Amino acid sequence: MRFIHAADIHLDSPLHGLAAYADAPAEMLRSASREAFTKLVDIAVEEAVDFMVIAGDLYDGTWRDYNTGIFFCREMGRLRRAGIPVYVLFGNHDAESEMTTQLQLPDNVHTFSTRKPQTFRIDNLKVALHGHSFKEKAVTTNLVTAYPAPIEGYFNIGVLHTALEGSSMHATYAPCSIAELHAKQYHYWALGHVHEYAIWQEASTIVFPGNLQGRNIRETGRRGAVIVSVSETEEVSVERLFVDVLRWESVMVDASQAGTLDEVALAVGRALEVLVEEAASSVPHAVRVTITGATHAHGALFGLETQLRAEVLAQIAAISHDRLWLEKVKIATEPLAHSEPASGRVDALADLHGLLIEAESDPEFLEMLKERLLALALQAPAELHKSVPELEHVRNGDLAKLVSEVRSGLIAQLADAE
C-alpha cells in the first residue's frame, strides 16, 4: 500500500512586497503554489497511489478568491477519475478561509470534522485514518489526547496539524510531544504546520513533509511532500517528493579577499555560478546574497547596496538569467582591524571615530536622531527602504545600531581614502 502525505500547500498565498522589486518574476511567484500542487497530483496519478493525505493549510487564511477553490476541485476531479481518495484535515489557515466552509468538494474528498476527532476506514486496505480539523485559527489545546485508540487489525494513521513541542518558527497551535504521539500506538502520524521536513521512526513513524512550495526567503531549499510505502508486514518507508517549481536560496559570499566593489561582485558571480551548476534540477532559483567577512572592501561598499545589486544582476545576466532571480543583496561585512584608527592616534579621523563611539551610548543624541529620521523612515517608499536598509533600524528604534553601522562604514571609507 502506498499513499502521499502533503501539508501546508497554501494555495495562491498572496505575495507581499513584490512591488519593491522591478525585476521580480511576479507571475512565476504567484502561480508557483498551483504548479507545485499540479505536479503532486501528476505523481499521484502516475504512481497510482492508494490515497492522499493533506495535513492542513490547504488554503491561506482569509484569501477570498474562489478561483483558488475551483482550482483545487479541478485537481481533485483528476484524482477522482483515477480512483484516488483524498483525506483533508483543516489547519489554522483553513479555519480562516471562507472556501473551507462554502465550497462543495468532489465525493472522493473526505474532510475531518472540526467538532471532534473523526475516523475514516478504507476497509479493502485495512487502513484507518484519525484526524481532528481546526474549527478556529488559534487552537492552543492538545488535540492528541482525544484521538481514539488504534483499530485492531488496521494500519492506523493519525492526521494532525501541530507545532509539536513548540517549534520556534511557528505558532504553538495544537501543541503535543513526540512521546505522546508514540504512546498513541498509531503506525504513522501525518503532520502539518511546520514547514521543514522532519521524521522520527520509533514506535510510530512521525513525519512533517514540509510545505509544498517555498514562498519567501525564510523557506529555502527543496520543498515538496512524501510518498509512504507500507509492506505486508507493516514496515514503513518514506521517500521525499520534490515538486517545487521555484526554489529560494540564501548564498553567503566571503569578501575577505576582495578590495573593491567590482571584486565583490565577481566573487558573488562565482558563487552563483556554482549554485546553478550544482543544482539537482533546472528549477529557477530566487536568491538572497549576503556579503560577509572582514574585508578591505568594507568602506568601498558603504551605502552602495543599490550599485552592488546592479553589478550582481549583470553577473546573473551572464550566467543564467532564466534560472536566477536576485531577491536581495545584503552587506554584512566588517572592516579590517587596521581600518579602525590606531590607539593613541591624534587627528581628525581619530576624533570623528571617538565622537561616533560616544554617540552610540548618548541617549540625548539618539533621541534627537530618532526624532529627525523617524518621519522619513515611516514615509519612505518601499524602493528607498530597499536601497537604504539602515532605515529599518530607525523604524525599529534601534538608533545605536544605526550609528554603529554608519561609524564602521564611514571610518573604513575615510581610512581607505587617506
Short mmCIF file of C-alpha atoms in Angstrom, two decimals:
data_model
loop_
_atom_site.label_atom_id
_atom_site.label_comp_id
_atom_site.label_asym_id
_atom_site.label_seq_id
_atom_site.Cartn_x
_atom_site.Cartn_y
_atom_site.Cartn_z
CA MET A 1 0.00 0.00 0.00
CA ARG A 2 1.26 3.47 -0.86
CA PHE A 3 -0.03 6.94 -0.12
CA ILE A 4 1.09 10.54 -0.50
CA HIS A 5 1.30 12.79 2.56
CA ALA A 6 1.37 16.54 1.91
CA ALA A 7 0.76 19.61 4.06
CA ASP A 8 0.96 23.40 4.10
CA ILE A 9 0.10 23.90 0.46
CA HIS A 10 -1.15 27.49 0.96
CA LEU A 11 -2.76 27.62 -2.47
CA ASP A 12 -2.48 31.07 -4.08
CA SER A 13 -0.82 32.52 -0.99
CA PRO A 14 -0.67 36.30 -1.52
CA LEU A 15 2.88 37.52 -2.07
CA HIS A 16 3.59 40.85 -0.42
CA GLY A 17 6.32 43.31 -1.27
CA LEU A 18 6.89 42.33 -4.90
CA ALA A 19 6.38 45.95 -5.97
CA ALA A 20 9.75 46.73 -4.40
CA TYR A 21 11.48 44.51 -6.97
CA ALA A 22 11.00 45.77 -10.51
CA ASP A 23 12.72 42.69 -11.95
CA ALA A 24 10.80 40.10 -9.87
CA PRO A 25 9.22 37.20 -11.82
CA ALA A 26 5.84 38.12 -10.31
CA GLU A 27 3.73 35.75 -12.41
CA MET A 28 6.03 32.82 -11.66
CA LEU A 29 5.88 33.57 -7.95
CA ARG A 30 2.09 33.94 -7.95
CA SER A 31 1.46 30.68 -9.78
CA ALA A 32 4.13 28.60 -8.01
CA SER A 33 1.83 27.02 -5.39
CA ARG A 34 -0.64 25.91 -8.07
CA GLU A 35 2.03 24.47 -10.34
CA ALA A 36 3.62 22.58 -7.45
CA PHE A 37 0.26 21.11 -6.45
CA THR A 38 -0.48 20.08 -10.04
CA LYS A 39 2.89 18.30 -10.14
CA LEU A 40 1.95 16.46 -6.95
CA VAL A 41 -1.35 15.32 -8.45
CA ASP A 42 0.51 14.22 -11.60
CA ILE A 43 2.74 12.00 -9.46
CA ALA A 44 -0.22 10.57 -7.56
CA VAL A 45 -1.90 9.57 -10.83
CA GLU A 46 1.29 8.25 -12.47
CA GLU A 47 2.25 6.21 -9.41
CA ALA A 48 -1.34 5.05 -8.87
CA VAL A 49 -1.12 5.64 -5.13
CA ASP A 50 -3.91 4.27 -2.98
CA PHE A 51 -4.86 7.61 -1.40
CA MET A 52 -3.59 11.08 -0.49
CA VAL A 53 -3.49 12.83 2.89
CA ILE A 54 -3.37 16.64 3.24
CA ALA A 55 -2.49 17.56 6.83
CA GLY A 56 -3.68 21.15 6.98
CA ASP A 57 -3.30 24.62 5.49
CA LEU A 58 -4.58 23.75 2.06
CA TYR A 59 -5.74 27.36 1.70
CA ASP A 60 -4.19 30.56 3.01
CA GLY A 61 -6.25 32.39 5.59
CA THR A 62 -8.82 34.98 4.56
CA TRP A 63 -7.84 34.85 0.87
CA ARG A 64 -11.29 35.02 -0.80
CA ASP A 65 -10.62 34.35 -4.48
CA TYR A 66 -12.93 31.43 -5.22
CA ASN A 67 -10.86 30.58 -8.28
CA THR A 68 -8.45 29.07 -5.74
CA GLY A 69 -11.12 26.64 -4.52
CA ILE A 70 -12.28 25.91 -8.06
CA PHE A 71 -8.68 25.04 -9.00
CA PHE A 72 -8.50 22.64 -6.04
CA CYS A 73 -11.78 20.98 -7.08
CA ARG A 74 -10.43 20.53 -10.60
CA GLU A 75 -7.30 18.79 -9.34
CA MET A 76 -9.40 16.61 -7.01
CA GLY A 77 -11.52 15.69 -10.02
CA ARG A 78 -8.39 14.35 -11.71
CA LEU A 79 -7.74 12.13 -8.68
CA ARG A 80 -11.41 11.07 -8.62
CA ARG A 81 -11.19 9.84 -12.20
CA ALA A 82 -8.03 7.91 -11.24
CA GLY A 83 -9.87 6.30 -8.30
CA ILE A 84 -7.73 8.01 -5.64
CA PRO A 85 -9.49 9.22 -2.45
CA VAL A 86 -8.17 12.24 -0.57
CA TYR A 87 -8.34 12.87 3.18
CA VAL A 88 -8.12 16.55 4.13
CA LEU A 89 -7.57 17.98 7.59
CA PHE A 90 -8.10 21.72 8.01
CA GLY A 91 -5.36 23.69 9.79
CA ASN A 92 -5.16 27.17 11.26
CA HIS A 93 -5.12 28.96 7.89
CA ASP A 94 -8.02 26.87 6.58
CA ALA A 95 -10.08 27.82 9.64
CA GLU A 96 -9.94 31.46 8.48
CA SER A 97 -10.93 30.68 4.88
CA GLU A 98 -14.47 31.09 3.57
CA MET A 99 -13.74 28.42 0.97
CA THR A 100 -13.30 25.82 3.72
CA THR A 101 -16.98 26.03 4.71
CA GLN A 102 -18.69 27.12 1.49
CA LEU A 103 -17.26 25.13 -1.42
CA GLN A 104 -18.70 21.72 -2.25
CA LEU A 105 -15.83 19.28 -2.86
CA PRO A 106 -15.86 16.18 -5.13
CA ASP A 107 -17.07 12.99 -3.44
CA ASN A 108 -13.59 11.44 -3.35
CA VAL A 109 -12.51 14.18 -0.90
CA HIS A 110 -13.14 13.42 2.78
CA THR A 111 -12.65 16.19 5.35
CA PHE A 112 -12.08 15.56 9.04
CA SER A 113 -14.63 17.02 11.43
CA THR A 114 -13.94 20.27 13.30
CA ARG A 115 -16.15 19.18 16.24
CA LYS A 116 -14.26 16.12 17.44
CA PRO A 117 -11.77 13.51 16.19
CA GLN A 118 -13.14 11.52 13.27
CA THR A 119 -12.06 8.18 11.81
CA PHE A 120 -12.23 7.17 8.15
CA ARG A 121 -11.78 3.49 7.27
CA ILE A 122 -10.52 2.11 3.98
CA ASP A 123 -11.65 -1.45 4.51
CA ASN A 124 -10.15 -3.05 1.40
CA LEU A 125 -6.69 -1.78 2.51
CA LYS A 126 -7.31 -2.26 6.24
CA VAL A 127 -6.38 1.39 6.84
CA ALA A 128 -7.89 3.73 9.46
CA LEU A 129 -7.24 7.48 9.38
CA HIS A 130 -7.91 9.53 12.51
CA GLY A 131 -7.99 13.34 12.48
CA HIS A 132 -9.44 16.48 14.02
CA SER A 133 -9.66 19.67 11.90
CA PHE A 134 -9.22 23.14 13.35
CA LYS A 135 -12.53 24.92 13.96
CA GLU A 136 -10.80 28.25 14.59
CA LYS A 137 -7.34 29.62 13.89
CA ALA A 138 -5.90 29.67 17.40
CA VAL A 139 -6.24 26.10 18.67
CA THR A 140 -3.88 26.09 21.64
CA THR A 141 -5.08 22.89 23.32
CA ASN A 142 -3.55 19.44 22.90
CA LEU A 143 -5.83 17.63 20.42
CA VAL A 144 -4.00 14.29 20.59
CA THR A 145 -5.43 13.31 23.97
CA ALA A 146 -8.91 12.95 22.44
CA TYR A 147 -7.81 10.90 19.40
CA PRO A 148 -9.30 7.37 19.54
CA ALA A 149 -7.40 4.18 20.26
CA PRO A 150 -5.98 2.38 17.21
CA ILE A 151 -8.28 -0.05 15.43
CA GLU A 152 -7.13 -3.64 15.80
CA GLY A 153 -6.00 -5.26 12.56
CA TYR A 154 -5.81 -1.95 10.67
CA PHE A 155 -2.88 0.28 9.69
CA ASN A 156 -3.63 3.36 11.80
CA ILE A 157 -2.72 6.84 10.57
CA GLY A 158 -3.05 9.93 12.76
CA VAL A 159 -3.50 13.18 10.86
CA LEU A 160 -2.66 16.29 12.88
CA HIS A 161 -1.82 19.97 12.37
CA THR A 162 0.54 20.81 15.22
CA ALA A 163 3.55 22.84 16.32
CA LEU A 164 4.85 19.65 18.02
CA GLU A 165 6.58 20.75 21.22
CA GLY A 166 6.52 24.38 20.18
CA SER A 167 8.59 24.84 17.04
CA SER A 168 10.17 28.27 17.44
CA MET A 169 9.43 29.21 13.83
CA HIS A 170 5.68 28.57 14.02
CA ALA A 171 2.74 29.50 16.23
CA THR A 172 2.27 26.94 19.01
CA TYR A 173 -1.05 25.57 17.80
CA ALA A 174 -2.29 22.15 18.99
CA PRO A 175 0.96 21.53 20.92
CA CYS A 176 1.93 17.99 21.84
CA SER A 177 5.06 15.91 22.33
CA ILE A 178 6.73 13.23 20.26
CA ALA A 179 6.36 10.88 23.24
CA GLU A 180 2.58 11.43 23.24
CA LEU A 181 2.37 10.57 19.55
CA HIS A 182 4.34 7.35 20.01
CA ALA A 183 2.22 6.44 23.02
CA LYS A 184 -0.94 6.55 20.86
CA GLN A 185 0.38 3.41 19.11
CA TYR A 186 -0.61 4.52 15.62
CA HIS A 187 1.62 3.22 12.85
CA TYR A 188 2.07 6.61 11.15
CA TRP A 189 1.50 10.26 12.05
CA ALA A 190 0.85 12.58 9.09
CA LEU A 191 1.68 16.02 10.48
CA GLY A 192 1.39 19.55 9.14
CA HIS A 193 2.07 23.16 10.22
CA VAL A 194 5.88 23.10 10.49
CA HIS A 195 7.27 23.97 7.05
CA GLU A 196 10.51 21.98 7.35
CA TYR A 197 10.84 18.26 6.62
CA ALA A 198 11.37 16.10 9.70
CA ILE A 199 10.96 12.41 10.52
CA TRP A 200 11.07 10.27 13.68
CA GLN A 201 10.91 6.48 13.45
CA GLU A 202 10.44 4.55 16.68
CA ALA A 203 7.16 3.08 17.93
CA SER A 204 5.43 5.19 15.25
CA THR A 205 6.71 6.86 12.10
CA ILE A 206 6.13 10.59 12.58
CA VAL A 207 6.60 12.90 9.58
CA PHE A 208 6.42 16.58 8.73
CA PRO A 209 6.65 16.63 4.91
CA GLY A 210 7.39 20.38 4.91
CA ASN A 211 5.48 22.82 2.76
CA LEU A 212 4.87 22.07 -0.89
CA GLN A 213 6.40 25.26 -2.29
CA GLY A 214 8.72 27.79 -0.68
CA ARG A 215 7.06 31.21 -0.57
CA ASN A 216 9.83 33.51 0.64
CA ILE A 217 13.49 33.64 1.61
CA ARG A 218 12.73 32.11 5.03
CA GLU A 219 11.79 28.87 3.23
CA THR A 220 14.98 27.93 1.42
CA GLY A 221 15.96 24.68 -0.26
CA ARG A 222 13.96 21.88 -1.89
CA ARG A 223 10.28 21.56 -1.00
CA GLY A 224 7.53 19.03 -1.57
CA ALA A 225 5.71 16.10 0.01
CA VAL A 226 6.41 12.43 0.83
CA ILE A 227 5.27 9.13 -0.61
CA VAL A 228 4.86 6.43 2.03
CA SER A 229 5.12 2.71 1.27
CA VAL A 230 3.82 0.08 3.69
CA SER A 231 4.79 -3.58 3.31
CA GLU A 232 2.61 -6.58 4.14
CA THR A 233 4.45 -6.79 7.46
CA GLU A 234 3.63 -3.10 8.13
CA GLU A 235 7.18 -1.87 7.59
CA VAL A 236 7.08 1.80 6.67
CA SER A 237 9.42 3.56 4.23
CA VAL A 238 9.24 7.26 3.45
CA GLU A 239 10.54 8.88 0.26
CA ARG A 240 10.62 12.61 -0.35
CA LEU A 241 8.93 14.06 -3.44
CA PHE A 242 10.30 17.40 -4.63
CA VAL A 243 7.65 19.28 -6.59
CA ASP A 244 8.58 22.94 -6.04
CA VAL A 245 8.78 24.99 -9.22
CA LEU A 246 10.74 27.92 -7.76
CA ARG A 247 13.44 27.45 -5.13
CA TRP A 248 14.60 30.04 -2.60
CA GLU A 249 18.27 30.01 -1.65
CA SER A 250 20.47 32.00 0.70
CA VAL A 251 24.03 32.39 -0.59
CA MET A 252 26.81 33.58 1.72
CA VAL A 253 29.80 35.17 -0.06
CA ASP A 254 33.05 35.71 1.83
CA ALA A 255 34.54 39.03 0.70
CA SER A 256 37.67 38.82 2.84
CA GLN A 257 39.91 38.60 -0.25
CA ALA A 258 38.15 41.43 -2.12
CA GLY A 259 39.36 45.03 -2.12
CA THR A 260 36.78 46.78 -4.30
CA LEU A 261 33.07 46.67 -5.11
CA ASP A 262 33.86 45.15 -8.52
CA GLU A 263 35.85 42.33 -6.91
CA VAL A 264 32.97 41.63 -4.53
CA ALA A 265 30.56 41.45 -7.48
CA LEU A 266 32.84 38.98 -9.25
CA ALA A 267 33.00 36.83 -6.09
CA VAL A 268 29.20 36.81 -5.98
CA GLY A 269 29.10 35.81 -9.64
CA ARG A 270 31.37 32.82 -8.97
CA ALA A 271 29.21 31.71 -6.03
CA LEU A 272 26.02 31.93 -8.12
CA GLU A 273 27.64 30.01 -10.96
CA VAL A 274 28.45 27.19 -8.52
CA LEU A 275 24.85 27.26 -7.27
CA VAL A 276 23.47 26.81 -10.79
CA GLU A 277 25.99 24.09 -11.70
CA GLU A 278 25.33 22.07 -8.53
CA ALA A 279 21.53 22.38 -8.63
CA ALA A 280 19.88 18.96 -8.74
CA SER A 281 17.31 20.17 -11.27
CA SER A 282 16.67 23.09 -13.61
CA VAL A 283 14.22 24.70 -11.17
CA PRO A 284 14.65 28.52 -11.15
CA HIS A 285 16.20 29.96 -8.00
CA ALA A 286 15.28 33.11 -6.09
CA VAL A 287 18.47 34.10 -4.29
CA ARG A 288 19.41 36.31 -1.37
CA VAL A 289 23.13 37.11 -1.36
CA THR A 290 24.80 38.10 1.91
CA ILE A 291 28.30 39.57 1.74
CA THR A 292 30.34 38.65 4.83
CA GLY A 293 33.87 38.78 6.22
CA ALA A 294 36.39 41.33 7.42
CA THR A 295 37.46 42.96 4.20
CA HIS A 296 39.35 45.88 2.72
CA ALA A 297 36.19 46.48 0.63
CA HIS A 298 34.08 47.30 3.69
CA GLY A 299 34.46 51.05 3.20
CA ALA A 300 34.01 50.77 -0.58
CA LEU A 301 30.65 49.06 -0.06
CA PHE A 302 29.36 51.62 2.45
CA GLY A 303 25.95 52.89 1.31
CA LEU A 304 26.24 51.26 -2.14
CA GLU A 305 23.74 48.38 -1.87
CA THR A 306 21.89 49.63 -4.97
CA GLN A 307 25.05 49.77 -7.10
CA LEU A 308 26.17 46.35 -5.86
CA ARG A 309 22.75 44.91 -6.72
CA ALA A 310 23.12 46.24 -10.27
CA GLU A 311 26.58 44.69 -10.53
CA VAL A 312 25.26 41.32 -9.30
CA LEU A 313 22.35 41.48 -11.77
CA ALA A 314 24.91 41.91 -14.53
CA GLN A 315 26.69 38.77 -13.29
CA ILE A 316 23.37 36.89 -13.28
CA ALA A 317 22.61 38.01 -16.84
CA ALA A 318 25.89 36.46 -17.95
CA ILE A 319 25.36 33.22 -16.01
CA SER A 320 21.75 32.12 -16.49
CA HIS A 321 19.15 34.85 -16.31
CA ASP A 322 16.23 32.43 -16.80
CA ARG A 323 17.28 30.33 -13.78
CA LEU A 324 18.20 33.02 -11.26
CA TRP A 325 16.35 35.91 -9.68
CA LEU A 326 18.08 38.17 -7.18
CA GLU A 327 15.81 38.77 -4.19
CA LYS A 328 18.26 40.94 -2.26
CA VAL A 329 21.93 41.75 -1.70
CA LYS A 330 22.71 42.21 1.98
CA ILE A 331 26.02 43.69 3.11
CA ALA A 332 27.20 42.24 6.44
CA THR A 333 30.94 42.86 6.16
CA GLU A 334 33.32 44.18 8.81
CA PRO A 335 36.30 46.49 8.49
CA LEU A 336 39.81 45.12 8.72
CA ALA A 337 41.44 45.75 12.08
CA HIS A 338 43.78 48.37 10.63
CA SER A 339 40.80 50.30 9.23
CA GLU A 340 39.96 51.45 12.74
CA PRO A 341 42.10 54.40 13.92
CA ALA A 342 45.04 53.07 15.91
CA SER A 343 45.13 53.59 19.64
CA GLY A 344 46.92 56.80 20.54
CA ARG A 345 46.40 58.34 17.11
CA VAL A 346 45.63 62.09 17.25
CA ASP A 347 43.99 63.53 14.13
CA ALA A 348 40.58 64.39 12.66
CA LEU A 349 39.80 60.78 11.78
CA ALA A 350 40.51 59.60 15.33
CA ASP A 351 38.38 62.45 16.71
CA LEU A 352 35.47 61.51 14.44
CA HIS A 353 35.79 57.87 15.42
CA GLY A 354 35.73 58.78 19.12
CA LEU A 355 32.69 61.05 18.71
CA LEU A 356 30.73 58.34 16.91
CA ILE A 357 31.56 55.77 19.60
CA GLU A 358 30.32 58.19 22.26
CA ALA A 359 27.19 58.88 20.20
CA GLU A 360 26.23 55.18 20.29
CA SER A 361 25.58 55.43 24.04
CA ASP A 362 24.37 59.05 24.26
CA PRO A 363 20.59 58.89 24.96
CA GLU A 364 20.01 62.58 24.13
CA PHE A 365 21.78 62.30 20.78
CA LEU A 366 19.98 59.06 19.90
CA GLU A 367 16.58 60.57 20.79
CA MET A 368 17.32 63.64 18.67
CA LEU A 369 18.40 61.42 15.79
CA LYS A 370 15.22 59.37 16.11
CA GLU A 371 13.01 62.48 16.02
CA ARG A 372 14.69 63.74 12.88
CA LEU A 373 14.73 60.45 10.99
CA LEU A 374 11.53 58.69 12.08
CA ALA A 375 9.19 60.68 9.83
CA LEU A 376 11.47 59.99 6.87
CA ALA A 377 11.62 56.27 7.67
CA LEU A 378 7.84 55.93 8.07
CA GLN A 379 7.00 57.84 4.90
CA ALA A 380 9.75 56.42 2.71
CA PRO A 381 8.56 54.30 -0.24
CA ALA A 382 9.48 50.64 -0.45
CA GLU A 383 12.11 51.40 -3.10
CA LEU A 384 14.00 53.64 -0.65
CA HIS A 385 13.91 51.01 2.10
CA LYS A 386 15.33 48.57 -0.40
CA SER A 387 18.27 50.84 -1.26
CA VAL A 388 18.80 52.17 2.29
CA PRO A 389 18.34 49.17 4.62
CA GLU A 390 19.56 51.26 7.57
CA LEU A 391 16.10 52.87 7.64
CA GLU A 392 14.83 49.66 9.25
CA HIS A 393 16.90 50.47 12.36
CA VAL A 394 15.10 53.82 12.56
CA ARG A 395 11.67 52.21 12.28
CA ASN A 396 12.62 49.70 14.99
CA GLY A 397 14.00 52.43 17.24
CA ASP A 398 17.49 50.86 17.19
CA LEU A 399 19.41 54.08 16.64
CA ALA A 400 22.54 52.83 18.44
CA LYS A 401 22.90 50.06 15.87
CA LEU A 402 22.39 52.58 13.07
CA VAL A 403 25.19 54.79 14.41
CA SER A 404 27.44 51.74 14.85
CA GLU A 405 26.94 50.62 11.25
CA VAL A 406 27.46 54.13 9.89
CA ARG A 407 30.60 54.54 12.02
CA SER A 408 32.05 51.27 10.78
CA GLY A 409 31.44 52.00 7.10
CA LEU A 410 32.29 55.69 7.18
CA ILE A 411 35.55 55.31 9.08
CA ALA A 412 36.65 52.45 6.81
CA GLN A 413 35.84 54.54 3.76
CA LEU A 414 37.73 57.56 5.06
CA ALA A 415 40.70 55.41 6.12
CA ASP A 416 40.88 53.92 2.63
CA ALA A 417 40.75 57.36 1.07
CA GLU A 418 43.54 58.50 3.36
#
